[in-house]
Coordinates of C-alpha atoms and ligand atoms in Angstrom, one line a residue:
X283 CA -5.4 -19.1 -13.6
X284 CA -1.7 -18.8 -12.8
X285 CA -1.0 -19.1 -9.1
X286 CA 2.2 -16.9 -9.1
X287 CA 1.3 -13.8 -11.0
X288 CA 3.3 -10.8 -10.1
X289 CA 0.5 -8.2 -10.3
X290 CA -0.4 -6.5 -7.1
X291 CA -3.9 -8.1 -7.0
X292 CA -5.3 -7.6 -3.5
X293 CA -7.3 -10.9 -3.9
X294 CA -4.0 -12.8 -4.0
X295 CA -2.8 -11.2 -0.8
X296 CA -2.1 -13.7 2.0
X297 CA -2.6 -12.1 5.3
X298 CA 0.4 -12.9 7.5
X299 CA 0.1 -12.1 11.2
X300 CA 2.4 -9.1 10.6
X301 CA 0.1 -7.8 7.8
X302 CA -3.0 -8.2 10.0
X303 CA -1.4 -6.0 12.6
X304 CA -0.5 -3.4 10.0
X305 CA -4.1 -3.5 8.8
X306 CA -5.4 -3.0 12.3
X307 CA -3.2 0.1 12.8
X308 CA -4.2 1.7 9.5
X309 CA -7.8 0.9 10.1
X310 CA -7.7 2.4 13.6
X311 CA -6.0 5.6 12.3
X312 CA -8.7 6.0 9.6
X313 CA -11.7 5.1 11.7
X314 CA -10.6 7.2 14.7
X315 CA -9.9 10.1 12.3
X316 CA -6.3 10.4 13.5
X317 CA -5.1 12.0 10.2
X318 CA -2.0 10.5 8.7
X319 CA -0.4 7.1 8.8
X320 CA 2.2 5.3 6.6
X321 CA 3.2 1.9 5.5
X322 CA 6.9 1.7 4.7
X323 CA 8.9 -1.1 3.2
X324 CA 11.7 -2.1 0.9
X325 CA 11.1 -3.0 -2.8
X326 CA 8.8 -5.9 -3.3
X327 CA 7.6 -6.2 0.3
X328 CA 3.9 -6.0 -0.7
X329 CA 3.2 -2.3 0.0
X330 CA 1.1 -1.7 -3.2
X331 CA -0.9 -5.0 -2.8
X332 CA -1.6 -4.2 0.9
X333 CA -2.6 -0.6 0.2
X334 CA -5.0 -1.8 -2.5
X335 CA -6.4 -4.4 -0.2
X336 CA -7.1 -1.8 2.5
X337 CA -8.4 0.7 0.0
X338 CA -10.8 -1.9 -1.4
X339 CA -12.3 -2.4 2.1
X340 CA -13.0 1.3 2.4
X341 CA -14.3 1.7 -1.2
X342 CA -17.1 -0.6 -0.2
X343 CA -18.2 1.4 2.9
X344 CA -21.1 3.7 2.6
X345 CA -19.8 6.0 5.4
X346 CA -16.5 6.6 3.6
X347 CA -15.5 8.6 0.5
X348 CA -12.1 7.2 -0.6
X349 CA -9.6 7.5 -3.4
X350 CA -6.3 5.9 -4.3
X351 CA -3.5 7.7 -6.0
X352 CA -1.2 5.1 -7.4
X353 CA 1.7 7.4 -8.2
X354 CA 1.7 11.1 -7.1
X355 CA 4.0 12.5 -9.8
X356 CA 2.9 16.1 -10.4
X357 CA 4.8 19.1 -11.7
X358 CA 4.0 21.3 -8.6
X359 CA 2.3 21.3 -5.3
X360 CA -0.7 23.1 -6.9
X361 CA -0.9 20.4 -9.5
X362 CA -0.8 17.8 -6.7
X363 CA -3.6 19.6 -4.8
X364 CA -5.7 19.7 -8.0
X365 CA -5.0 16.0 -8.5
X366 CA -6.3 15.3 -5.1
X367 CA -9.4 17.4 -5.7
X368 CA -10.0 15.6 -9.0
X369 CA -9.9 12.2 -7.2
X370 CA -12.9 13.4 -5.2
X371 CA -14.7 15.2 -8.1
X372 CA -14.1 18.6 -6.5
X373 CA -14.2 21.6 -8.8
X374 CA -10.9 22.9 -10.2
X375 CA -10.0 26.4 -9.3
X376 CA -7.5 28.9 -10.7
X377 CA -5.5 29.7 -7.6
X378 CA -4.1 27.4 -4.9
X379 CA -5.9 29.4 -2.2
X380 CA -9.3 29.0 -3.9
X381 CA -8.5 25.3 -4.5
X382 CA -7.7 24.8 -0.8
X383 CA -11.0 26.4 0.1
X384 CA -12.9 24.3 -2.3
X385 CA -11.3 21.2 -0.7
X386 CA -12.0 22.4 2.7
X387 CA -15.7 23.0 1.8
X388 CA -15.9 19.5 0.5
X389 CA -14.3 18.1 3.7
X390 CA -16.6 20.1 6.0
X391 CA -19.7 19.0 4.0
X392 CA -18.6 15.4 4.0
X393 CA -18.0 15.5 7.8
X394 CA -21.4 17.0 8.4
X395 CA -22.9 14.2 6.2
X396 CA -21.2 11.7 8.5
X397 CA -18.7 10.6 5.8
X398 CA -15.1 10.0 6.5
X399 CA -12.8 11.1 3.6
X400 CA -9.8 8.9 3.0
X401 CA -6.9 9.3 0.6
X402 CA -4.5 6.5 -0.1
X403 CA -1.2 7.5 -1.7
X404 CA 1.1 4.8 -3.1
X405 CA 4.8 5.6 -4.0
X406 CA 4.6 8.4 -1.5
X407 CA 8.4 8.7 -1.6
X408 CA 7.9 10.6 -4.8
X409 CA 6.2 13.5 -3.0
X410 CA 8.5 16.5 -2.8
X411 CA 8.9 18.9 0.1
X412 CA 6.2 21.3 -1.2
X413 CA 3.7 18.5 -1.7
X414 CA 4.4 17.2 1.8
X415 CA 3.7 20.7 3.0
X416 CA 0.4 20.6 1.1
X417 CA -0.5 17.4 2.9
X418 CA 0.3 19.1 6.2
X419 CA -2.0 21.9 5.3
X420 CA -4.8 19.4 4.5
X421 CA -4.3 17.8 7.8
X422 CA -4.9 21.1 9.5
X423 CA -8.5 20.9 8.5
X424 CA -9.9 19.5 11.7
X425 CA -12.6 19.7 14.3
X426 CA -11.1 20.1 17.8
X427 CA -10.4 16.3 18.1
X428 CA -10.8 14.8 14.7
X429 CA -9.2 15.3 11.2
X430 CA -11.5 16.0 8.3
X431 CA -9.3 13.9 5.9
X432 CA -7.4 10.7 6.6
X433 CA -4.3 10.0 4.6
X434 CA -2.4 6.7 4.2
X435 CA 1.0 6.8 2.6
X436 CA 2.7 3.8 1.3
X437 CA 6.3 4.1 0.2
X438 CA 9.9 2.9 0.2
X439 CA 12.1 3.3 3.2
X440 CA 13.6 6.6 1.7
X441 CA 10.2 8.2 2.6
X442 CA 11.1 7.7 6.3
X443 CA 14.4 9.4 5.8
X444 CA 12.7 12.3 4.0
X445 CA 10.2 12.6 6.8
X446 CA 13.0 12.5 9.4
X447 CA 14.5 15.7 7.9
X448 CA 14.1 18.5 10.5
X449 CA 12.3 20.6 7.9
X450 CA 9.5 18.0 7.8
X451 CA 9.0 17.8 11.6
X452 CA 5.6 19.5 11.4
X453 CA 4.4 16.7 9.2
X454 CA 6.3 13.7 10.7
X455 CA 5.0 14.6 14.1
X456 CA 1.5 14.1 12.8
X457 CA 2.1 10.6 11.6
X458 CA 0.1 8.2 13.7
X459 CA 1.4 4.7 14.3
X460 CA 3.6 4.2 11.2
X461 CA 4.2 0.6 10.0
X462 CA 7.2 -1.1 8.4
X463 CA 6.8 -4.2 6.4
X464 CA 9.4 -6.8 7.3
X465 CA 10.4 -10.0 5.5
X466 CA 8.2 -13.0 5.9
X467 CA 9.1 -16.0 8.1
X468 CA 9.5 -19.5 6.6
X469 CA 6.1 -20.4 8.0
X470 CA 4.5 -17.3 6.3
X471 CA 6.3 -18.2 3.0
X472 CA 4.9 -21.8 3.1
X473 CA 1.4 -20.5 3.9
X474 CA 1.6 -17.8 1.2
X475 CA 2.5 -20.5 -1.4
X476 CA -0.4 -22.7 -0.2
X477 CA -2.8 -19.7 -0.3
X478 CA -1.8 -18.8 -3.9
X479 CA -2.3 -22.3 -5.1
X480 CA -5.7 -22.5 -3.3
X481 CA -6.8 -19.2 -4.8
X482 CA -5.8 -20.4 -8.3
X483 CA -7.6 -23.7 -7.6
X484 CA -4.5 -25.9 -8.3
X485 CA -2.9 -28.5 -6.0
X486 CA 0.1 -27.2 -4.1
X487 CA 3.1 -29.0 -5.7
X488 CA 5.8 -27.5 -3.5
X489 CA 7.6 -29.9 -1.2
X490 CA 8.7 -28.6 2.2
X491 CA 12.4 -28.6 1.4
X492 CA 11.8 -26.8 -1.9
X493 CA 9.9 -24.1 0.1
X494 CA 12.9 -23.8 2.5
X495 CA 15.2 -23.4 -0.5
X496 CA 13.0 -20.6 -1.9
X497 CA 12.7 -19.0 1.4
X498 CA 16.5 -18.9 1.9
X499 CA 17.0 -17.6 -1.6
X500 CA 14.4 -14.9 -1.3
X501 CA 15.2 -13.7 2.2
X502 CA 11.4 -13.7 2.9
X503 CA 10.8 -10.9 0.4
X504 CA 7.3 -11.7 -1.1
X505 CA 8.1 -10.6 -4.7
X506 CA 11.2 -12.8 -4.7
X507 CA 9.2 -15.7 -3.4
X508 CA 6.5 -15.3 -6.1
X509 CA 9.2 -15.0 -8.8
X510 CA 11.0 -18.1 -7.8
X511 CA 7.7 -20.0 -7.4
X512 CA 6.5 -18.8 -10.8
X513 CA 9.7 -20.1 -12.6
X514 CA 9.6 -23.4 -10.7
X515 CA 5.9 -23.9 -11.4
X516 CA 6.4 -23.2 -15.1
X517 CA 9.3 -25.6 -15.3
X518 CA 7.2 -28.3 -13.6
X519 CA 4.3 -27.8 -16.0
X520 CA 6.7 -27.8 -19.0
X521 CA 8.2 -31.1 -17.8
X522 CA 4.7 -32.6 -17.4
X523 CA 5.4 -33.1 -13.7
X524 CA 3.2 -32.6 -10.6
X525 CA 5.8 -31.9 -7.9
X526 CA 8.3 -29.1 -7.2
X527 CA 11.2 -30.8 -5.3
X528 CA 14.5 -29.3 -4.3
X529 CA 16.2 -30.3 -7.6
X530 CA 13.6 -28.6 -9.8
X531 CA 13.7 -25.6 -7.4
X532 CA 17.5 -25.4 -7.8
X533 CA 17.1 -25.4 -11.6
X534 CA 14.5 -22.6 -11.3
X535 CA 16.6 -20.5 -9.0
X536 CA 19.6 -20.8 -11.4
X537 CA 17.3 -19.5 -14.2
X538 CA 16.1 -16.6 -12.1
X539 CA 19.7 -15.2 -11.7
X540 CA 20.3 -12.3 -14.0
Ligands
LIG893 N1 1.3 -11.2 1.7 C1 1.4 -11.5 0.4 N2 0.7 -12.5 -0.1 C2 0.7 -12.8 -1.4 N3 1.4 -12.2 -2.3 C3 2.1 -11.1 -1.9 C4 2.2 -10.7 -0.5 N4 3.0 -9.6 -0.4 C5 3.4 -9.4 -1.6 N5 2.9 -10.3 -2.5 C6 3.2 -10.3 -4.0 O1 4.5 -9.8 -4.1 C7 4.6 -9.0 -5.3 C8 5.2 -7.6 -4.9 O2 4.2 -6.9 -4.2 P1 4.0 -5.3 -4.3 O3 4.0 -5.0 -5.8 O4 2.8 -5.0 -3.6 O5 5.3 -4.8 -3.6 P2 5.8 -3.3 -3.3 O6 6.3 -3.3 -1.9 O7 4.7 -2.4 -3.7 O8 7.0 -3.2 -4.3 P3 7.6 -1.8 -4.9 O9 8.5 -1.3 -3.8 O10 8.4 -2.3 -6.1 O11 6.5 -0.9 -5.2 C9 3.2 -9.0 -5.9 O12 3.1 -10.0 -6.9 C10 2.3 -9.3 -4.7 O13 1.1 -9.9 -5.1
LIG894 MG1 4.6 -0.9 -5.0

């Protein structure tokens, strides 16, 4: 197995202290039925991998009905609503009003059966104003204290700007404990590389100063770290070596520049 694959495989996720605290916030929002929370971050910060990691934990729980929408690109808010309903195997209806009622019926039944319904939406920055309004309507389904559906957004920073727009106040004021993914520290970067090698069952060939070089080059952005490591590791293998030192790393970084 390749230690530095770029796919957002949750099994390859190294849980930094910062990620653990994001997981704790998201878990709290869901388990306490607080409605909506979001994970924000720049490109390549690990949003998709983290969202999938959290979704996997919930998919295994018998007291939860969950679904993950990887990319909510729909032609209208009604199509989006139908898309959400399809994720939960809810009947499709002709009108938006009937569809909302169908969803509500499902949420009430699930609540009464002791099941928490959770919807994870990745690339949530693609949701347009009407779709965000649809989300707000879904969050209005509640008992006095608890929401009948919990929603976790994951998206790029532009989502925050969109939500900050005064017209979205009704929704943004409902977001519970939002999280922003920040770049990793040098220590995290070193631990991530070690974890990836361990997971792939290969010895970790990266020398400390090579890791520092990668860290400085990547700015602590996980995708950039993985890319640099992947090139350096491949170079090492091609050269028949067993160590990634600064020199090899410099050659790898030179190759990674477009
Ligand atoms: N904590 C981590 N441990 C291990 N690998 C990570 C970690 N965070 C991110 N990665 C890796 O970095 C790469 C980018 O992650 P991911 O695709 O989840 O980022 P993203 O924030 O969703 O990016 P985009 O904004 O392009 O959607 C993936 O290969 C992922 O496995
Ligand atoms: Mg992503």
